[in-house]
């Protein structure tokens, strides 16, 4: 899909126009963190990066019924998507375990720290799950700003508008010196806030100190 169809067509019409791709490691593990503006974000990010990305996906996408549900599961499995139930009491533990598995396999594990799509285009407060993943794994963090996808395909729109998506990849962030347990909420909060500051700088979007609804 990325290299034969429909990837080349999408690149021609919508992009993404990417800068800083040299900051994505060509091999080995890393946590990719990004702002989230559209359901199209994972597709554009995968088109930009010449490595398979592992995305965390709401488990409800795997539970759809009928033919559409079957096709969705096939697609998600092919994309190596990791289902996580965000409403469960062990959601963060499941996230950390999935990250460990992926990073041990030297994969690129992708997270949206906001925990959902920003409906107003602003950057919202990050949830501490990303901080716990970083503390638990010691992985390098690669910050990514995705732009214009809220104009191409916002959540309420069915047909995409003709705009060029843009991606900015920042320099890797190293938190290996932050010696703390993933259960240390204060340190997880500090790591998350540091990541959000970098996403704020890369994206140029206004920051809102509250969670996405």
Short mmCIF file of C-alpha atoms in Angstrom, two decimals:
data_model
loop_
_atom_site.label_atom_id
_atom_site.label_comp_id
_atom_site.label_asym_id
_atom_site.label_seq_id
_atom_site.Cartn_x
_atom_site.Cartn_y
_atom_site.Cartn_z
CA UNK A 1 0.00 0.00 0.00
CA UNK A 2 2.86 2.39 0.79
CA UNK A 3 4.96 1.69 -2.31
CA UNK A 4 2.56 0.43 -5.01
CA UNK A 5 -1.02 1.58 -4.40
CA UNK A 6 -2.41 3.88 -3.11
CA UNK A 7 0.74 5.31 -1.49
CA UNK A 8 2.33 6.93 -4.59
CA UNK A 9 -0.99 8.52 -5.58
CA UNK A 10 -1.55 9.95 -2.11
CA UNK A 11 2.02 11.30 -2.00
CA UNK A 12 1.50 13.06 -5.33
CA UNK A 13 -1.76 14.71 -4.32
CA UNK A 14 -1.50 15.19 -0.55
CA UNK A 15 2.14 14.66 0.41
CA UNK A 16 3.36 14.59 3.07
CA UNK A 17 6.11 17.15 2.63
CA UNK A 18 8.54 16.06 5.32
CA UNK A 19 11.59 17.59 6.93
CA UNK A 20 13.98 16.15 9.49
CA UNK A 21 13.51 12.52 8.45
CA UNK A 22 17.20 11.95 9.15
CA UNK A 23 16.23 12.09 12.84
CA UNK A 24 14.28 8.82 12.51
CA UNK A 25 16.73 5.96 13.15
CA UNK A 26 17.23 3.73 10.12
CA UNK A 27 17.42 0.72 12.43
CA UNK A 28 16.84 -0.12 16.07
CA UNK A 29 14.09 0.82 18.49
CA UNK A 30 12.59 4.22 19.25
CA UNK A 31 9.35 5.74 20.48
CA UNK A 32 7.78 8.09 17.92
CA UNK A 33 5.53 10.71 19.54
CA UNK A 34 3.25 13.02 17.58
CA UNK A 35 0.41 15.49 17.85
CA UNK A 36 -2.92 14.18 16.56
CA UNK A 37 -5.22 16.16 14.26
CA UNK A 38 -6.95 13.60 12.05
CA UNK A 39 -7.73 9.92 11.54
CA UNK A 40 -5.39 10.24 8.53
CA UNK A 41 -2.33 10.99 10.69
CA UNK A 42 -1.02 7.40 10.95
CA UNK A 43 -1.26 6.96 7.18
CA UNK A 44 0.68 10.12 6.42
CA UNK A 45 3.31 9.33 9.02
CA UNK A 46 3.78 5.83 7.59
CA UNK A 47 4.08 7.29 4.08
CA UNK A 48 6.84 9.60 5.26
CA UNK A 49 8.92 7.04 7.18
CA UNK A 50 10.57 4.24 5.25
CA UNK A 51 10.17 1.73 8.09
CA UNK A 52 7.20 -0.19 9.42
CA UNK A 53 5.60 1.72 12.30
CA UNK A 54 3.68 0.11 15.16
CA UNK A 55 0.64 2.12 16.24
CA UNK A 56 -1.51 1.78 19.34
CA UNK A 57 -5.19 1.43 18.40
CA UNK A 58 -8.40 1.55 20.41
CA UNK A 59 -9.53 -2.05 20.91
CA UNK A 60 -13.05 -1.17 19.76
CA UNK A 61 -11.76 -1.09 16.17
CA UNK A 62 -10.97 -4.80 16.54
CA UNK A 63 -14.44 -5.56 17.88
CA UNK A 64 -16.53 -4.29 14.99
CA UNK A 65 -18.96 -6.84 13.59
CA UNK A 66 -19.79 -7.86 10.05
CA UNK A 67 -17.72 -7.65 6.89
CA UNK A 68 -16.43 -4.16 7.68
CA UNK A 69 -15.22 -5.39 11.08
CA UNK A 70 -13.49 -8.38 9.49
CA UNK A 71 -11.74 -6.17 6.94
CA UNK A 72 -10.76 -3.69 9.64
CA UNK A 73 -9.15 -6.46 11.73
CA UNK A 74 -7.28 -7.78 8.70
CA UNK A 75 -5.98 -4.30 7.94
CA UNK A 76 -5.01 -3.57 11.54
CA UNK A 77 -3.21 -6.88 11.87
CA UNK A 78 -1.34 -6.27 8.62
CA UNK A 79 -0.27 -2.87 9.98
CA UNK A 80 0.87 -4.51 13.24
CA UNK A 81 -1.50 -2.25 15.19
CA UNK A 82 -1.61 -2.91 18.95
CA UNK A 83 -5.12 -2.90 20.49
CA UNK A 84 -5.44 -1.23 23.89
CA UNK A 85 -8.61 -0.61 25.88
CA UNK A 86 -8.32 3.02 27.12
CA UNK A 87 -11.23 2.54 29.53
CA UNK A 88 -9.78 -0.46 31.34
CA UNK A 89 -8.13 -0.19 34.73
CA UNK A 90 -4.94 -1.76 33.38
CA UNK A 91 -4.80 0.36 30.20
CA UNK A 92 -1.42 1.91 31.00
CA UNK A 93 0.06 -1.46 32.00
CA UNK A 94 -1.12 -2.90 28.68
CA UNK A 95 0.44 0.05 26.88
CA UNK A 96 3.78 -0.38 28.66
CA UNK A 97 3.81 -4.13 27.95
CA UNK A 98 3.02 -3.56 24.27
CA UNK A 99 5.80 -0.98 24.07
CA UNK A 100 8.31 -3.35 25.68
CA UNK A 101 7.44 -6.10 23.19
CA UNK A 102 7.73 -3.78 20.21
CA UNK A 103 10.92 -2.06 21.31
CA UNK A 104 12.60 -5.34 22.22
CA UNK A 105 12.00 -6.31 18.58
CA UNK A 106 13.79 -3.09 17.48
CA UNK A 107 10.61 -1.55 16.10
CA UNK A 108 9.38 2.05 15.95
CA UNK A 109 6.55 2.31 18.48
CA UNK A 110 4.23 5.26 17.82
CA UNK A 111 2.21 7.13 20.43
CA UNK A 112 -0.10 10.14 20.45
CA UNK A 113 0.51 11.63 23.92
CA UNK A 114 -2.71 13.66 23.80
CA UNK A 115 -4.64 10.39 23.85
CA UNK A 116 -7.05 11.44 21.10
CA UNK A 117 -7.66 13.77 18.19
CA UNK A 118 -7.54 17.50 18.84
CA UNK A 119 -10.85 18.86 17.56
CA UNK A 120 -9.76 22.51 17.78
CA UNK A 121 -6.32 22.17 16.15
CA UNK A 122 -4.49 23.12 19.32
CA UNK A 123 -1.97 20.97 21.16
CA UNK A 124 -3.46 19.56 24.36
CA UNK A 125 -1.97 18.32 27.61
CA UNK A 126 -0.20 14.98 27.27
CA UNK A 127 -1.27 11.94 29.25
CA UNK A 128 1.36 10.33 31.44
CA UNK A 129 1.15 6.95 29.71
CA UNK A 130 3.86 8.12 27.33
CA UNK A 131 6.07 9.11 30.27
CA UNK A 132 5.60 5.70 31.85
CA UNK A 133 6.52 3.98 28.58
CA UNK A 134 9.71 6.02 28.31
CA UNK A 135 10.68 5.38 31.94
CA UNK A 136 9.93 1.65 31.63
CA UNK A 137 11.87 1.12 28.41
CA UNK A 138 14.56 3.80 28.40
CA UNK A 139 13.91 4.18 24.68
CA UNK A 140 14.94 7.18 22.62
CA UNK A 141 12.02 9.48 21.83
CA UNK A 142 11.61 11.01 18.36
CA UNK A 143 9.14 13.96 18.36
CA UNK A 144 7.04 14.55 15.24
CA UNK A 145 4.72 17.42 14.36
CA UNK A 146 1.98 16.68 11.81
CA UNK A 147 0.43 19.72 10.15
CA UNK A 148 -2.52 20.41 7.84
CA UNK A 149 -4.21 17.03 8.28
CA UNK A 150 -6.95 18.87 10.19
CA UNK A 151 -7.61 20.71 6.92
CA UNK A 152 -7.39 17.60 4.73
CA UNK A 153 -9.59 15.26 6.75
CA UNK A 154 -10.91 16.56 10.08
CA UNK A 155 -12.97 14.10 12.16
CA UNK A 156 -16.33 15.39 10.93
CA UNK A 157 -15.42 15.30 7.22
CA UNK A 158 -15.91 12.28 4.95
CA UNK A 159 -14.19 13.44 1.74
CA UNK A 160 -10.62 14.80 1.92
CA UNK A 161 -9.87 18.39 0.91
CA UNK A 162 -7.00 19.25 -1.43
CA UNK A 163 -4.21 20.36 0.89
CA UNK A 164 -0.61 19.25 1.37
CA UNK A 165 0.20 17.48 4.62
CA UNK A 166 3.42 18.49 6.34
CA UNK A 167 5.59 16.61 8.80
CA UNK A 168 8.43 17.96 10.93
CA UNK A 169 10.66 15.50 12.73
CA UNK A 170 12.67 16.88 15.65
CA UNK A 171 15.93 15.72 17.13
CA UNK A 172 15.73 12.62 19.34
CA UNK A 173 15.14 13.15 23.06
CA UNK A 174 17.15 11.05 25.51
CA UNK A 175 15.56 10.33 28.89
CA UNK A 176 17.89 7.46 29.83
CA UNK A 177 19.33 9.51 32.69
CA UNK A 178 15.92 9.90 34.33
CA UNK A 179 16.23 7.09 36.85
CA UNK A 180 12.75 6.53 38.21
CA UNK A 181 10.14 3.81 38.33
CA UNK A 182 7.35 3.97 35.73
CA UNK A 183 5.02 4.07 38.75
CA UNK A 184 6.54 7.40 39.82
CA UNK A 185 3.72 9.65 38.64
CA UNK A 186 5.65 12.89 39.22
CA UNK A 187 8.57 11.85 37.02
CA UNK A 188 6.23 10.40 34.39
CA UNK A 189 4.43 13.75 34.37
CA UNK A 190 7.73 15.62 33.96
CA UNK A 191 8.84 13.41 31.07
CA UNK A 192 5.47 13.84 29.37
CA UNK A 193 5.56 17.62 29.80
CA UNK A 194 9.07 17.76 28.30
CA UNK A 195 7.84 15.83 25.28
CA UNK A 196 4.83 18.13 24.88
CA UNK A 197 7.07 21.20 25.03
CA UNK A 198 9.04 19.84 22.08
CA UNK A 199 5.86 19.04 20.15
CA UNK A 200 4.67 22.58 20.87
CA UNK A 201 7.91 23.98 19.46
CA UNK A 202 7.82 21.79 16.36
CA UNK A 203 4.15 22.26 15.55
CA UNK A 204 3.82 25.95 16.33
CA UNK A 205 0.27 25.21 17.54
CA UNK A 206 -1.22 26.90 20.58
CA UNK A 207 -0.92 24.79 23.72
CA UNK A 208 -3.89 24.10 26.00
CA UNK A 209 -3.21 22.82 29.53
CA UNK A 210 -6.15 20.42 29.52
CA UNK A 211 -6.83 17.00 28.07
CA UNK A 212 -8.51 16.24 24.77
CA UNK A 213 -12.19 15.37 25.30
#
